[in-house]
Structures are given as structure tokens and as C-alpha cells.
PDB file of C-alpha atoms and ligand atoms in Angstrom:
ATOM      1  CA  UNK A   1     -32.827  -3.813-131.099  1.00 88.00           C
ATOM      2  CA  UNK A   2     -36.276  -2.685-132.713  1.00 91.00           C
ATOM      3  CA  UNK A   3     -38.078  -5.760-134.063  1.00 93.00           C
ATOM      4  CA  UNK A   4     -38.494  -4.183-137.457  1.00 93.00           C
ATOM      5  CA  UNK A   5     -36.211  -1.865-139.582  1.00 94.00           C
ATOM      6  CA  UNK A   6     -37.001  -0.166-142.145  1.00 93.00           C
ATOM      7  CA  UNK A   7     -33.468   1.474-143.606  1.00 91.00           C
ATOM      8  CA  UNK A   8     -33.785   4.180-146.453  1.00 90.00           C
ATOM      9  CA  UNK A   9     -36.403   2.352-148.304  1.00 89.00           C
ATOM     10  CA  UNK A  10     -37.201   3.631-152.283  1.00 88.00           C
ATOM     11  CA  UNK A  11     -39.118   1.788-154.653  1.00 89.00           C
ATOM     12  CA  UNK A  12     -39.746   2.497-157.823  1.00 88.00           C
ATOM     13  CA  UNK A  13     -42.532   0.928-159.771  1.00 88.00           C
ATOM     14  CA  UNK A  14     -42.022   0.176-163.893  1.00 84.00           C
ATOM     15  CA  UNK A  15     -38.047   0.612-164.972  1.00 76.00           C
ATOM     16  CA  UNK A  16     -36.465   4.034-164.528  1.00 76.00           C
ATOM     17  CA  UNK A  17     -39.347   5.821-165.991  1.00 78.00           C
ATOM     18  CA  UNK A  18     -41.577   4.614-163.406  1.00 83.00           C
ATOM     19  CA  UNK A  19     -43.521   6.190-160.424  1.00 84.00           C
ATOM     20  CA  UNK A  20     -40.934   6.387-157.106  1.00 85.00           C
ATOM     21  CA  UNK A  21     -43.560   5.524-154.923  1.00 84.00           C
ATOM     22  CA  UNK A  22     -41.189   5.164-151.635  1.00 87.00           C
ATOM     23  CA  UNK A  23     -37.543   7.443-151.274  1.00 87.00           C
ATOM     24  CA  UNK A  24     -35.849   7.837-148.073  1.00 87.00           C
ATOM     25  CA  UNK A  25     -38.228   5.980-146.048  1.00 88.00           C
ATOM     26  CA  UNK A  26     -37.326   4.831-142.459  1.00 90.00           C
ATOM     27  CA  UNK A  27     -38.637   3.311-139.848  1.00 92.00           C
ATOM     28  CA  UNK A  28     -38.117   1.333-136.762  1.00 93.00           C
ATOM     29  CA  UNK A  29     -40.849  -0.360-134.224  1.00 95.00           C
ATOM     30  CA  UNK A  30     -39.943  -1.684-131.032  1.00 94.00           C
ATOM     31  CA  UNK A  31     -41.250  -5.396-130.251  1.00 94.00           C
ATOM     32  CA  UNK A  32     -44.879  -5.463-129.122  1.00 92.00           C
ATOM     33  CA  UNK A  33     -45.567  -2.148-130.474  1.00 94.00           C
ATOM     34  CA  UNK A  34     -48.452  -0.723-132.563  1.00 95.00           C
ATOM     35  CA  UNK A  35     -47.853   2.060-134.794  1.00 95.00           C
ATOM     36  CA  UNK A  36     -49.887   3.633-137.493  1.00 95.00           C
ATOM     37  CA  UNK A  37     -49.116   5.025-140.487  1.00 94.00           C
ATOM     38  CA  UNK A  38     -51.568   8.074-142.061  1.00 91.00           C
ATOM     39  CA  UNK A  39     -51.312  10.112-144.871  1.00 88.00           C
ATOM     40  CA  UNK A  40     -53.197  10.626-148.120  1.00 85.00           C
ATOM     41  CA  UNK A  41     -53.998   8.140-150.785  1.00 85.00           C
ATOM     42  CA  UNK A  42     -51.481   7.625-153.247  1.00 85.00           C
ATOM     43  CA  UNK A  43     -48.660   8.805-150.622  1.00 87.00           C
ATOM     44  CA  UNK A  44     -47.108   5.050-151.183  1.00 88.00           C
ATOM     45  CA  UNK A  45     -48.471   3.427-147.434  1.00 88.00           C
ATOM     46  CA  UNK A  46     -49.263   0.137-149.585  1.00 89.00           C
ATOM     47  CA  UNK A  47     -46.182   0.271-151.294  1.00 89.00           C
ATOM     48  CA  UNK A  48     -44.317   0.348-147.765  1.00 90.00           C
ATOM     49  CA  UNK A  49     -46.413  -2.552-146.236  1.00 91.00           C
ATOM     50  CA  UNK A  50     -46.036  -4.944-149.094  1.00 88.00           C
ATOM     51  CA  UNK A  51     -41.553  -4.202-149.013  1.00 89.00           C
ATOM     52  CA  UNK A  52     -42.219  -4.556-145.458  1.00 90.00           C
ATOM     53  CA  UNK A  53     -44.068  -8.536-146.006  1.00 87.00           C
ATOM     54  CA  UNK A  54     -41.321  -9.113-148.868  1.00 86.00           C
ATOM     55  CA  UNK A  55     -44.303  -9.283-151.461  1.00 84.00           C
ATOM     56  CA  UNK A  56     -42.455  -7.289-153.680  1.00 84.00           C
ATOM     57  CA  UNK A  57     -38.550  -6.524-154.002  1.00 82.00           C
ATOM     58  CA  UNK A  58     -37.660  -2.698-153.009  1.00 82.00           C
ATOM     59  CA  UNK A  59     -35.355  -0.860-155.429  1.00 85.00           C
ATOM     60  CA  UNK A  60     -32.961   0.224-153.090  1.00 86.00           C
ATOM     61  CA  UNK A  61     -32.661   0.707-148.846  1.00 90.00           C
ATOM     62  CA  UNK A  62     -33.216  -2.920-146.418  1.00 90.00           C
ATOM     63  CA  UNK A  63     -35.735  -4.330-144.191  1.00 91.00           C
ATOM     64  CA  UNK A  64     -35.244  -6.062-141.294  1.00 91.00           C
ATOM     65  CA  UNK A  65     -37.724  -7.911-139.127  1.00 91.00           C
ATOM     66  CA  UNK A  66     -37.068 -10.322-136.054  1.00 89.00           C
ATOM     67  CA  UNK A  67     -33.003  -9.165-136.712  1.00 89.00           C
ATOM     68  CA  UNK A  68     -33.066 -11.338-140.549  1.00 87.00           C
ATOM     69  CA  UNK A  69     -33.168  -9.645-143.664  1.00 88.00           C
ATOM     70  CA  UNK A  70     -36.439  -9.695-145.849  1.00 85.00           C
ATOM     71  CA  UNK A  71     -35.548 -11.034-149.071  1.00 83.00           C
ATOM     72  CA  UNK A  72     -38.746 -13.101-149.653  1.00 80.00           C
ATOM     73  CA  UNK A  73     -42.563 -12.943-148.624  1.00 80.00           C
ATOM     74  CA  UNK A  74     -42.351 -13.526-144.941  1.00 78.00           C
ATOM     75  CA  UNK A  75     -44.836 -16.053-144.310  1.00 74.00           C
ATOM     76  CA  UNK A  76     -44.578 -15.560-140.388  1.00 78.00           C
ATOM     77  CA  UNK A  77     -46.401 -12.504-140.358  1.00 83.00           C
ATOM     78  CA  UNK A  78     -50.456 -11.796-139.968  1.00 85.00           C
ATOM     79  CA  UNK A  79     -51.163  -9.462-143.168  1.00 85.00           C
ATOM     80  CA  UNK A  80     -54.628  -8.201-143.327  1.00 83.00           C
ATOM     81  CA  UNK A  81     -55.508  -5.737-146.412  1.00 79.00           C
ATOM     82  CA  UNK A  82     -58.031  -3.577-147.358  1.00 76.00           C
ATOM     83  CA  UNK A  83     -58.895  -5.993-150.733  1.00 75.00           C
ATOM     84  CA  UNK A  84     -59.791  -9.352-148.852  1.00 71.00           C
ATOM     85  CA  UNK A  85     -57.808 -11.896-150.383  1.00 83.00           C
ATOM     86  CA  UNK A  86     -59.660 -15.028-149.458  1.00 92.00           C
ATOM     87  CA  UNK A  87     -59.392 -18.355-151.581  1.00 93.00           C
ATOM     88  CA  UNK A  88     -63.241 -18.259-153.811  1.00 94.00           C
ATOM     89  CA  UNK A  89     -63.097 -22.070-153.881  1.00 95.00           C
ATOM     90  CA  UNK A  90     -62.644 -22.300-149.671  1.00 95.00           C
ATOM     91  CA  UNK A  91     -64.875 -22.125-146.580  1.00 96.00           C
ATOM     92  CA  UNK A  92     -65.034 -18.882-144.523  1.00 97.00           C
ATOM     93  CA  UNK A  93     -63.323 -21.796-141.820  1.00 96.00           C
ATOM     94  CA  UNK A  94     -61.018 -22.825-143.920  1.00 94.00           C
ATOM     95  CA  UNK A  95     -59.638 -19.474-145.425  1.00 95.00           C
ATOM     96  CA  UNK A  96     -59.143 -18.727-142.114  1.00 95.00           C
ATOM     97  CA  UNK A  97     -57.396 -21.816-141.336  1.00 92.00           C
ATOM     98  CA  UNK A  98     -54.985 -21.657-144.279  1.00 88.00           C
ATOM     99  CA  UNK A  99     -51.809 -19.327-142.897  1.00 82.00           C
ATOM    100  CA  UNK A 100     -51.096 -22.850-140.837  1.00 80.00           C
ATOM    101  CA  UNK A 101     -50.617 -24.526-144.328  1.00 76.00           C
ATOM    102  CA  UNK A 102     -48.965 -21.755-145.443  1.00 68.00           C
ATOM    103  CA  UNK A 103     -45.949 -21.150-142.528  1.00 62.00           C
ATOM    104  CA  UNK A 104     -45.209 -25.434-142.008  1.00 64.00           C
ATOM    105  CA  UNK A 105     -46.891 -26.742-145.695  1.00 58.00           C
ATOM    106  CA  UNK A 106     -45.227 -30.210-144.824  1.00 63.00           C
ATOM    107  CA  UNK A 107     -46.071 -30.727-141.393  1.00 65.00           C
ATOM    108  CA  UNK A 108     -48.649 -32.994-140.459  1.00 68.00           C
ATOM    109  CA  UNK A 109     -50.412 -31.499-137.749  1.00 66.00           C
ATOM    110  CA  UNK A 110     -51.977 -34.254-134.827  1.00 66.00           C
ATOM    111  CA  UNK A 111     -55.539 -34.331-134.886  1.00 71.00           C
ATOM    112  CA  UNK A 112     -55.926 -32.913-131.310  1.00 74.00           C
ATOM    113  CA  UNK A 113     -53.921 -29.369-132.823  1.00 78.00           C
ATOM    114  CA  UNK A 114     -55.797 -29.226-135.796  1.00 81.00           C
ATOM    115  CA  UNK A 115     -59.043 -29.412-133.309  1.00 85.00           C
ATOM    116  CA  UNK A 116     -57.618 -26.712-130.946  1.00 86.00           C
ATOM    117  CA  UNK A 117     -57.278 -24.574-134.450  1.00 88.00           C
ATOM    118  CA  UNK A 118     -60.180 -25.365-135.635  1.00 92.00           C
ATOM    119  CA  UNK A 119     -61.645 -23.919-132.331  1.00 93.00           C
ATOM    120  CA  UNK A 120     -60.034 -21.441-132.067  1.00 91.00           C
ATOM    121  CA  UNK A 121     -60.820 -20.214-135.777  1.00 94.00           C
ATOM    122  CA  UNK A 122     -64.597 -20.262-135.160  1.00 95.00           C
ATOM    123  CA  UNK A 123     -63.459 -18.578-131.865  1.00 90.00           C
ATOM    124  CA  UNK A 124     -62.218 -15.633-133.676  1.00 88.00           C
ATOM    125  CA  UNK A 125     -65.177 -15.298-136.541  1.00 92.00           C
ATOM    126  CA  UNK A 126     -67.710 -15.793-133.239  1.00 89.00           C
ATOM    127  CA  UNK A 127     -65.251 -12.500-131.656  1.00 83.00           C
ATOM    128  CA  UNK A 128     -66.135 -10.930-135.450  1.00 83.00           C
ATOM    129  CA  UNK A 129     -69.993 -11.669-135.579  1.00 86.00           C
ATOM    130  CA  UNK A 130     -69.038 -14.448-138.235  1.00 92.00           C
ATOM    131  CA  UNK A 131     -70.871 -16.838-135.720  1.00 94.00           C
ATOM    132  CA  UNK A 132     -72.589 -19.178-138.456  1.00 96.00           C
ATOM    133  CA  UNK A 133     -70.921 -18.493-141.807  1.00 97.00           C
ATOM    134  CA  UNK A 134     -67.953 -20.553-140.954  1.00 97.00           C
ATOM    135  CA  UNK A 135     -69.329 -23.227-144.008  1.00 97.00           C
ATOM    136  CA  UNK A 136     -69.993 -20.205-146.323  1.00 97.00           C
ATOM    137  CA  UNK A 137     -67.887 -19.630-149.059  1.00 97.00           C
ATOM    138  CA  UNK A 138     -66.580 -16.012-149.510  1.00 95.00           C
ATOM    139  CA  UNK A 139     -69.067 -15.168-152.372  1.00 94.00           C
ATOM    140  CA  UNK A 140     -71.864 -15.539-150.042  1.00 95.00           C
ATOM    141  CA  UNK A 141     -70.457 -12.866-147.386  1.00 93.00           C
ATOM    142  CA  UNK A 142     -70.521  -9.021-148.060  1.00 88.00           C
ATOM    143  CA  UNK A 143     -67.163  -7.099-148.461  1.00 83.00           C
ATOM    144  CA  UNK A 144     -67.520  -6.037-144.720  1.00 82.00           C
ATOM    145  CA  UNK A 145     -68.013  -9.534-143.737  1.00 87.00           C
ATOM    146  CA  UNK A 146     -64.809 -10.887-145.804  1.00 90.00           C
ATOM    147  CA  UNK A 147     -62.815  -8.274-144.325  1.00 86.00           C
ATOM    148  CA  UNK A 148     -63.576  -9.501-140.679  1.00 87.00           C
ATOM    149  CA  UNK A 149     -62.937 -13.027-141.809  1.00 92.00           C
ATOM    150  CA  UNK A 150     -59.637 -11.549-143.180  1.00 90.00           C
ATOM    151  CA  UNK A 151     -58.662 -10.480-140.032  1.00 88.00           C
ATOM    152  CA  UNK A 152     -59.080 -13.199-137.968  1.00 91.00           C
ATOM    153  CA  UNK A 153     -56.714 -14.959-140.756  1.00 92.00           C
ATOM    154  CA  UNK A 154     -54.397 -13.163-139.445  1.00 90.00           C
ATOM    155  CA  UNK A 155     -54.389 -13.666-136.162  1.00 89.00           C
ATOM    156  CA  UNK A 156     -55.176 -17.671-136.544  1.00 89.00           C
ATOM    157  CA  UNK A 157     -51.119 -18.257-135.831  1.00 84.00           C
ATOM    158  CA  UNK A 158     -50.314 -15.591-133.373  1.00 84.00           C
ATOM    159  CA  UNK A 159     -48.192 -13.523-135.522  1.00 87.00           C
ATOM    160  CA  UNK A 160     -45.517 -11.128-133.949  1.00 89.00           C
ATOM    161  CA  UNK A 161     -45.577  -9.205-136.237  1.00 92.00           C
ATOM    162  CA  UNK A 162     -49.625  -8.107-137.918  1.00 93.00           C
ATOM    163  CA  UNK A 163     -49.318  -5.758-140.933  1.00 93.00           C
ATOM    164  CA  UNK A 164     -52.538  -4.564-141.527  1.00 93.00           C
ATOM    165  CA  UNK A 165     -53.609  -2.186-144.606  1.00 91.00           C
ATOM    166  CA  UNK A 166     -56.970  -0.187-144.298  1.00 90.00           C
ATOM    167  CA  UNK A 167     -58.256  -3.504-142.794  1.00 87.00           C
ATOM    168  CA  UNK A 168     -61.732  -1.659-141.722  1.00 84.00           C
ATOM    169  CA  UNK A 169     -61.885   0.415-144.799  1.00 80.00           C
ATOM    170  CA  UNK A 170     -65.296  -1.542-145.891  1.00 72.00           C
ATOM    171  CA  UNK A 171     -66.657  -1.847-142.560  1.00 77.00           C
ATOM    172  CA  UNK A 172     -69.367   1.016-141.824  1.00 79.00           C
ATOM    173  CA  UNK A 173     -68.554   3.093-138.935  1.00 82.00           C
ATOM    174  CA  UNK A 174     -70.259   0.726-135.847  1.00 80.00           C
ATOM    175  CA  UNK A 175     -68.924  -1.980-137.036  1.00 78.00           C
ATOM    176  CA  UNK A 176     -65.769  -0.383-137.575  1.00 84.00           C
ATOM    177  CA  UNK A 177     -65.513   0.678-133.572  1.00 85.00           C
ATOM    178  CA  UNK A 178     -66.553  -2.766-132.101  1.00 81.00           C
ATOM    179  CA  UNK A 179     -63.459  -3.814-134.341  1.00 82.00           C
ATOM    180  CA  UNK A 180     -61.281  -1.464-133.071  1.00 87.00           C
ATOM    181  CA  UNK A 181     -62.159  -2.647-129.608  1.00 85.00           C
ATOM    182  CA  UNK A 182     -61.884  -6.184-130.240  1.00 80.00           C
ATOM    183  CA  UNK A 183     -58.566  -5.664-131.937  1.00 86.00           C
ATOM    184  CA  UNK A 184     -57.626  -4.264-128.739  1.00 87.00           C
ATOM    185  CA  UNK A 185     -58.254  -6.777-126.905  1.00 83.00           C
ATOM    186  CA  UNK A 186     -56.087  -9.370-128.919  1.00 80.00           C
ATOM    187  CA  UNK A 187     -53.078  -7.083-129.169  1.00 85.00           C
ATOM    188  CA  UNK A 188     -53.304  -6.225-125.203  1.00 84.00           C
ATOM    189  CA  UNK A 189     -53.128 -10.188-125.044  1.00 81.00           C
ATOM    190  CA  UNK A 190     -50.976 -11.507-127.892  1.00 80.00           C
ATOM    191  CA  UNK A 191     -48.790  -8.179-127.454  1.00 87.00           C
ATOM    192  CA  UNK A 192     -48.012  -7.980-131.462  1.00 91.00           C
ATOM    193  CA  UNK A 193     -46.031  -5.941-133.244  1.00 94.00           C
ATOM    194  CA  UNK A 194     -48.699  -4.036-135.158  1.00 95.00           C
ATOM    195  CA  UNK A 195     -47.866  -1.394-138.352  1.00 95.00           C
ATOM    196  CA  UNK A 196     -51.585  -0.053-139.707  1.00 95.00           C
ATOM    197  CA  UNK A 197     -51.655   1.477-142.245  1.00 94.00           C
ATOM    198  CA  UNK A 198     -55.076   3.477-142.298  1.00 92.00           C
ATOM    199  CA  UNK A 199     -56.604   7.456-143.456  1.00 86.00           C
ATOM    200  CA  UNK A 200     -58.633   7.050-140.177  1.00 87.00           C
ATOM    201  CA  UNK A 201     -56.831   9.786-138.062  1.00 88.00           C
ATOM    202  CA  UNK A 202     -59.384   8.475-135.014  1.00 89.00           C
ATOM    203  CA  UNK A 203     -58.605   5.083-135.656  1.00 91.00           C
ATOM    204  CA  UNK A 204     -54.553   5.754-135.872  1.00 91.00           C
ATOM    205  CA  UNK A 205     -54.905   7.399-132.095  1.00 90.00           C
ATOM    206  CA  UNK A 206     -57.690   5.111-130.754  1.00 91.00           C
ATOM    207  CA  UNK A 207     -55.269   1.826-131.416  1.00 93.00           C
ATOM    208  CA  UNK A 208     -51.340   3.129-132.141  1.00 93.00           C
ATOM    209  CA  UNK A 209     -48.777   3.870-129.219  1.00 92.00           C
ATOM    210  CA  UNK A 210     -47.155   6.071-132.058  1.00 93.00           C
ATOM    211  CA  UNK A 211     -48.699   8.022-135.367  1.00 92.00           C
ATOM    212  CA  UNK A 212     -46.568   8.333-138.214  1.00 91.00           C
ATOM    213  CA  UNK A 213     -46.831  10.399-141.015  1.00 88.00           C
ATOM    214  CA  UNK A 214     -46.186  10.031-144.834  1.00 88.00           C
ATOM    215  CA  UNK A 215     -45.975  12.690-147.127  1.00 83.00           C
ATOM    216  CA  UNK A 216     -46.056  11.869-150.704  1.00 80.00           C
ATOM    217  CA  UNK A 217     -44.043  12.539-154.160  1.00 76.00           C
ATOM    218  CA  UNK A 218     -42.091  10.492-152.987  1.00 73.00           C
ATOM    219  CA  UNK A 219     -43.523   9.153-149.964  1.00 74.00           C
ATOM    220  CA  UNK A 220     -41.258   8.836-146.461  1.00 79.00           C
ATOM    221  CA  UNK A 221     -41.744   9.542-143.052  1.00 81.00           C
ATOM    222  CA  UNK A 222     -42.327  12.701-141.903  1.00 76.00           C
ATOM    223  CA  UNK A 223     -43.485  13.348-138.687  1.00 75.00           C
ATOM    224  CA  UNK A 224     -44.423  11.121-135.613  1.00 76.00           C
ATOM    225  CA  UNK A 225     -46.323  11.682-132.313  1.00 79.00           C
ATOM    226  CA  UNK A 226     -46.506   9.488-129.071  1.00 79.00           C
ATOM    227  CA  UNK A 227     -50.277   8.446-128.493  1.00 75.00           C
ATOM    228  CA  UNK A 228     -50.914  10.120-125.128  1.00 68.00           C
ATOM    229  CA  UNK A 229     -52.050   8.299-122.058  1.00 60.00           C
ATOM    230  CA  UNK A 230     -55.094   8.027-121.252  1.00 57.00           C
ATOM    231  CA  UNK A 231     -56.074   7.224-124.731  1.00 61.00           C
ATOM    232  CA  UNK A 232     -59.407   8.396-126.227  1.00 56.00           C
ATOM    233  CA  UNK A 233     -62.565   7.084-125.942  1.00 56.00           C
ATOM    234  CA  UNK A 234     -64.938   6.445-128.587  1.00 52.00           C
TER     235      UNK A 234
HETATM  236  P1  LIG Y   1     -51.346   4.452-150.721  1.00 68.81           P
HETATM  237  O1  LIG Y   1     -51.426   3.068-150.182  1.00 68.81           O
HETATM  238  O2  LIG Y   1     -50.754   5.431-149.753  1.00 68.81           O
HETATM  239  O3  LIG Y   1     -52.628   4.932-151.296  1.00 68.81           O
HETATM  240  P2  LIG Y   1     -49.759   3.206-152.802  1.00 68.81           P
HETATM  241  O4  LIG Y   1     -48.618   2.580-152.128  1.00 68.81           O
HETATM  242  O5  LIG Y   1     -50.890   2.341-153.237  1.00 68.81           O
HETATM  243  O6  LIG Y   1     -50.272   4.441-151.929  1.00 68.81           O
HETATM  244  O7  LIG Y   1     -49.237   3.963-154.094  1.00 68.81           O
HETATM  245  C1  LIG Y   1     -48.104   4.865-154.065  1.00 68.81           C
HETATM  246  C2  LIG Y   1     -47.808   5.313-155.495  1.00 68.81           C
HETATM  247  O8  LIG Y   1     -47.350   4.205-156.255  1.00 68.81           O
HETATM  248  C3  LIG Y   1     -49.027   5.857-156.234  1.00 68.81           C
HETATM  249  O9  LIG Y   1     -48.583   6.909-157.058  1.00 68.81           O
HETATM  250  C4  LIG Y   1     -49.513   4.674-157.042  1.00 68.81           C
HETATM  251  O10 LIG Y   1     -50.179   5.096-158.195  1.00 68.81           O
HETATM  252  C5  LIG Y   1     -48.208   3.960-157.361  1.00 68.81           C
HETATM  253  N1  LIG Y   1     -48.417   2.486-157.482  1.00 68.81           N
HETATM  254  C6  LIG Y   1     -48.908   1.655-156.514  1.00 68.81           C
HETATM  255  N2  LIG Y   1     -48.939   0.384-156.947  1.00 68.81           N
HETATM  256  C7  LIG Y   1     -48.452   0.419-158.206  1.00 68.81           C
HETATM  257  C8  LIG Y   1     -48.228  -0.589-159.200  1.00 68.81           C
HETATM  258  N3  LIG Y   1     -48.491  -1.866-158.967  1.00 68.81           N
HETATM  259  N4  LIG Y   1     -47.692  -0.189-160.393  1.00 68.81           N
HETATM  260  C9  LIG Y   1     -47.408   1.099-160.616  1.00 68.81           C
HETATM  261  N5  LIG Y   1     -47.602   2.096-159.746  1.00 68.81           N
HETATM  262  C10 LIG Y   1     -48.121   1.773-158.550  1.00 68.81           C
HETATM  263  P1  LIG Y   2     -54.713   1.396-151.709  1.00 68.81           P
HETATM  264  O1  LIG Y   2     -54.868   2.770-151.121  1.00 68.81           O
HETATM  265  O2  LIG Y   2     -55.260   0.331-150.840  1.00 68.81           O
HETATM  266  O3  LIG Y   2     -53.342   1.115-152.216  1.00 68.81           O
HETATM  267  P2  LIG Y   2     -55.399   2.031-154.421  1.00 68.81           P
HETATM  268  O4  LIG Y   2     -56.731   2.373-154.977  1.00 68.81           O
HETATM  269  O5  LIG Y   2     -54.350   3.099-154.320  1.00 68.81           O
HETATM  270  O6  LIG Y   2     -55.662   1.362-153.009  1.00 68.81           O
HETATM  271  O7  LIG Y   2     -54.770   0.826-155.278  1.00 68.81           O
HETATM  272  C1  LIG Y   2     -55.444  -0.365-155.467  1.00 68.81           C
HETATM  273  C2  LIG Y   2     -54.488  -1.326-156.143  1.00 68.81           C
HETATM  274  O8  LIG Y   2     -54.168  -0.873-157.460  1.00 68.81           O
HETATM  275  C3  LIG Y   2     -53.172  -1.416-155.390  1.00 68.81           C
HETATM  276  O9  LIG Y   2     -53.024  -2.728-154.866  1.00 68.81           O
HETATM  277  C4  LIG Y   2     -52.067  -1.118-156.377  1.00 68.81           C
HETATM  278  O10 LIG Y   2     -51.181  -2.227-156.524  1.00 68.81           O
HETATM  279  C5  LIG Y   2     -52.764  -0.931-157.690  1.00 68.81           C
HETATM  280  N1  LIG Y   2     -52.335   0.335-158.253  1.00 68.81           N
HETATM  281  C6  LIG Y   2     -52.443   1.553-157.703  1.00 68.81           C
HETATM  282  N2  LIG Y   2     -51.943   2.499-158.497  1.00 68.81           N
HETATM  283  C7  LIG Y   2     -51.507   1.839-159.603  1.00 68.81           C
HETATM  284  C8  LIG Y   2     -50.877   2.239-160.789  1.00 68.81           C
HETATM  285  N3  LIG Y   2     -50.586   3.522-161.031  1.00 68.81           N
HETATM  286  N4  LIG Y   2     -50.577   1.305-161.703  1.00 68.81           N
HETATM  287  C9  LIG Y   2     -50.865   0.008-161.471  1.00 68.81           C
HETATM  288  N5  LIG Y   2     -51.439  -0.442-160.362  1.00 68.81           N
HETATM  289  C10 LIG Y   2     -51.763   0.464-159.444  1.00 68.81           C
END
């Protein structure tokens, strides 16, 4: 069984008058695999990620991840978006740290975990070239640099499932690659299942096993292609 389904999907934003962003739209992705969505701005790729997380209720279809239904925010999965959301009032560190609040709020964690977190946090913004900024707060750090710190938010919990939207899209195009690569590297380890939503055709081949396409008015899938093996290089 795929690890998520996406089942006839619409959504329409603002009451029957309102822009049908999503009709039709269906998906499935195996677990541990990394597919990418492309297709032009405005096609509804957002739209799909955030019915996909639960942050907002669809207007019609169903999405399944991990076999249960999606009827809330699922706090189990890695989300990174274009638009870092980090907390203003928090620590580079500690925005990083936070999706461990977030999934078990009322467990205590033992002081030798929240050290091997802790570690492993400045481990990722080190992997990031965030070496040194872990005491900044977000203010202080370009939109580049917030990004990166976004993304190693959401890998802090080893998610199995990362939903990532345009995560690079503020990252110049060096940085961007050494991202790609590194991003690599943590999938071919943790062995995710990735959806990335990007316009980067390059970086939709470079990282995705699959490339899916979304047309728009209203958006849905319509065409997909298996990466081929060898992939290409940079
Ligand atoms: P993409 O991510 O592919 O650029 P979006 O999912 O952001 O596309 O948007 C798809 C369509 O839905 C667009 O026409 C956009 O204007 C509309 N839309 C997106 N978010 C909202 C919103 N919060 N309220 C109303 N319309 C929205
Ligand atoms: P993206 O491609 O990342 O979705 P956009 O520029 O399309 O970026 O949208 C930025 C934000 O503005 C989105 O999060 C979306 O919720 C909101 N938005 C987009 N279109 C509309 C709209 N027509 N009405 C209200 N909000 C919108």
C-alpha cells in the first residue's frame, strides 16, 4: 500500500464563488520515495501540500498518509516552505529544536535525549553552513539563511514523510546545489518519503525518483516521468 494517497482531491478557496484551486487531483507515493511536483505558479502545488499536512480542510476527495486519514495538521511530518516560518522570539537552535515540542508537547524528555538533540540540531545547521548562528535569533539571519535553518527543522525528528515547498527558492544558485547534495545525502540515509514541490525542472530530476506534473485552472496531475538511472550531474 503507497504510504500516501491522495484520492480526487478539489479545494476550493472562499464559498462557492471562490477560486478551485485543486479538482481531480491524485496521487500516490510509495514509502521511501521522493517525488516532485512542477508546474507554473498559481497551478495550486501549495494548495496540494498544505491538504496533504492537514493545514487546511479540502472541499471534497481524501488523503491518506501512513494508511490513517488526514483530518487534522499532521504533526509527524517534516514541512519545510518556501516562507520560513521560524518563531521571531526563538534561537536559530531552538526553532530548530521545536517540532520535538510540537509531536510529544507533554513528554518530558531525559536530559541525556535532549543532549543527543541538541547535538544533533547544531549537527544539521553545521551540514547547512549555520555553524555559529545557532544563538542568533531569526531577524539576524538573511532569508537564505532562515530557509536552511528551516530545513534542518524538518529533519530534527526523522520524519517519514518531508513535504517540502520551494524550500531553496531564496537560496542563490551555489548554495542552492550544495543543498541539493546535502539533501541527498539525508534522504539516501533516513530513506523519507519526500513530495517537493519546486519550478526548478533541474532540481525536480537532480533529487525525485518520479516528476509530476500540474496543470492549472484547476490544477491536477497530469503527466509523470520515472527519473532515469544514472541521474544527472550538476
Ligand atoms: P502554486 O503553489 O502552484 O503557485 P497555489 O496553491 O499557491 O499555487 O495557488 C493555487 C490557486 O489558489 C491560485 O489561483 C491562488 O491565487 C489561489 N489561492 C492560494 N491560496 C489562496 C488563499 N489563501 N485564498 C484564496 N485563494 C488562494
Ligand atoms: P507560492 O507559490 O509559494 O504559493 P504565492 O505567491 O502564490 O506563493 O502565494 C503566497 C501566499 O499568498 C500563499 O501562502 C497563499 O496562501 C497566499 N495567496 C496566494 N494567492 C492568494 C489569493 N488569491 N488570495 C489570498 N491569498 C493568496
Amino acid at each position: 500500500r503507497p504510504f500516501v494517497e491522495i484520492m480526487d482531491v478539489a479545494m476550493r478557496y472562499g464559498g462557492v464563488e471562490g477560486t478551485l484551486a485543486l479538482k481531480d487531483c491524485s496521487l500516490t507515493v510509495g514509502k521511501g520515495e521522493f517525488v516532485a511536483v512542477v508546474g507554473p505558479s498559481g497551478c495550486g502545488k501549495s494548495t496540494l501540500m498544505r491538504l496533504v499536512t492537514g493545514l487546511w480542510p479540502m472541499t471534497q476527495g481524501n488523503v491518506i498518509v501512513a494508511g490513517q486519514e488526514v483530518d487534522r495538521p499532521l504533526s509527524s511530518a517534516g514541512m519545510a516552505f518556501q516562507a520560513p516560518t521560524l518563531l521571531p522570539w526563538r534561537t536559530i537552535l531552538a526553532n530548530v529544536m521545536l517540532p520535538l515540542e510540537v509531536v510529544e508537547p507533554h513528554r518530558r524528555r531525559l536530559r541525556s535525549e535532549r543532549a543527543m538533540y541538541d547535538a544533533k540540531a547544531r549537527r544539521l545547521l553545521a551540514m547547512v553552513g549555520l555553524k555559529g548562528f545557532e544563538e542568533k535569533f531569526p531577524y539576524q539571519l538573511s532569508g537564505g539563511m532562515q530557509q536552511r535553518a528551516s530545513l534542518c527543522r524538518a529533519l530534527i525528528h526523522d520524519p517519514a514523510l518531508l513535504m517540502l515547498d520551494e524550500p531553496f527558492g531564496a537560496l542563490d544558485i551555489f548554495t542552492r546545489e550544495d543543498l541539493w547534495l546535502e539533501l541527498q545525502t539525508v534522504c539516501q540515509t533516513l530513506k523519507p518519503t519526500v513530495i517537493l514541490v519546486t519550478h526548478d525542472l533541474r532540481e525536480a530530476v537532480f533529487l525525485a525518483d518520479r516528476v509530476l506534473v500540474m496543470s492549472s485552472r484547476p490544477g491536477r496531475i497530469i503527466a509523470e516521468r520515472k527519473v532515469p538511472f544514472p541521474r544527472p550531474r550538476t
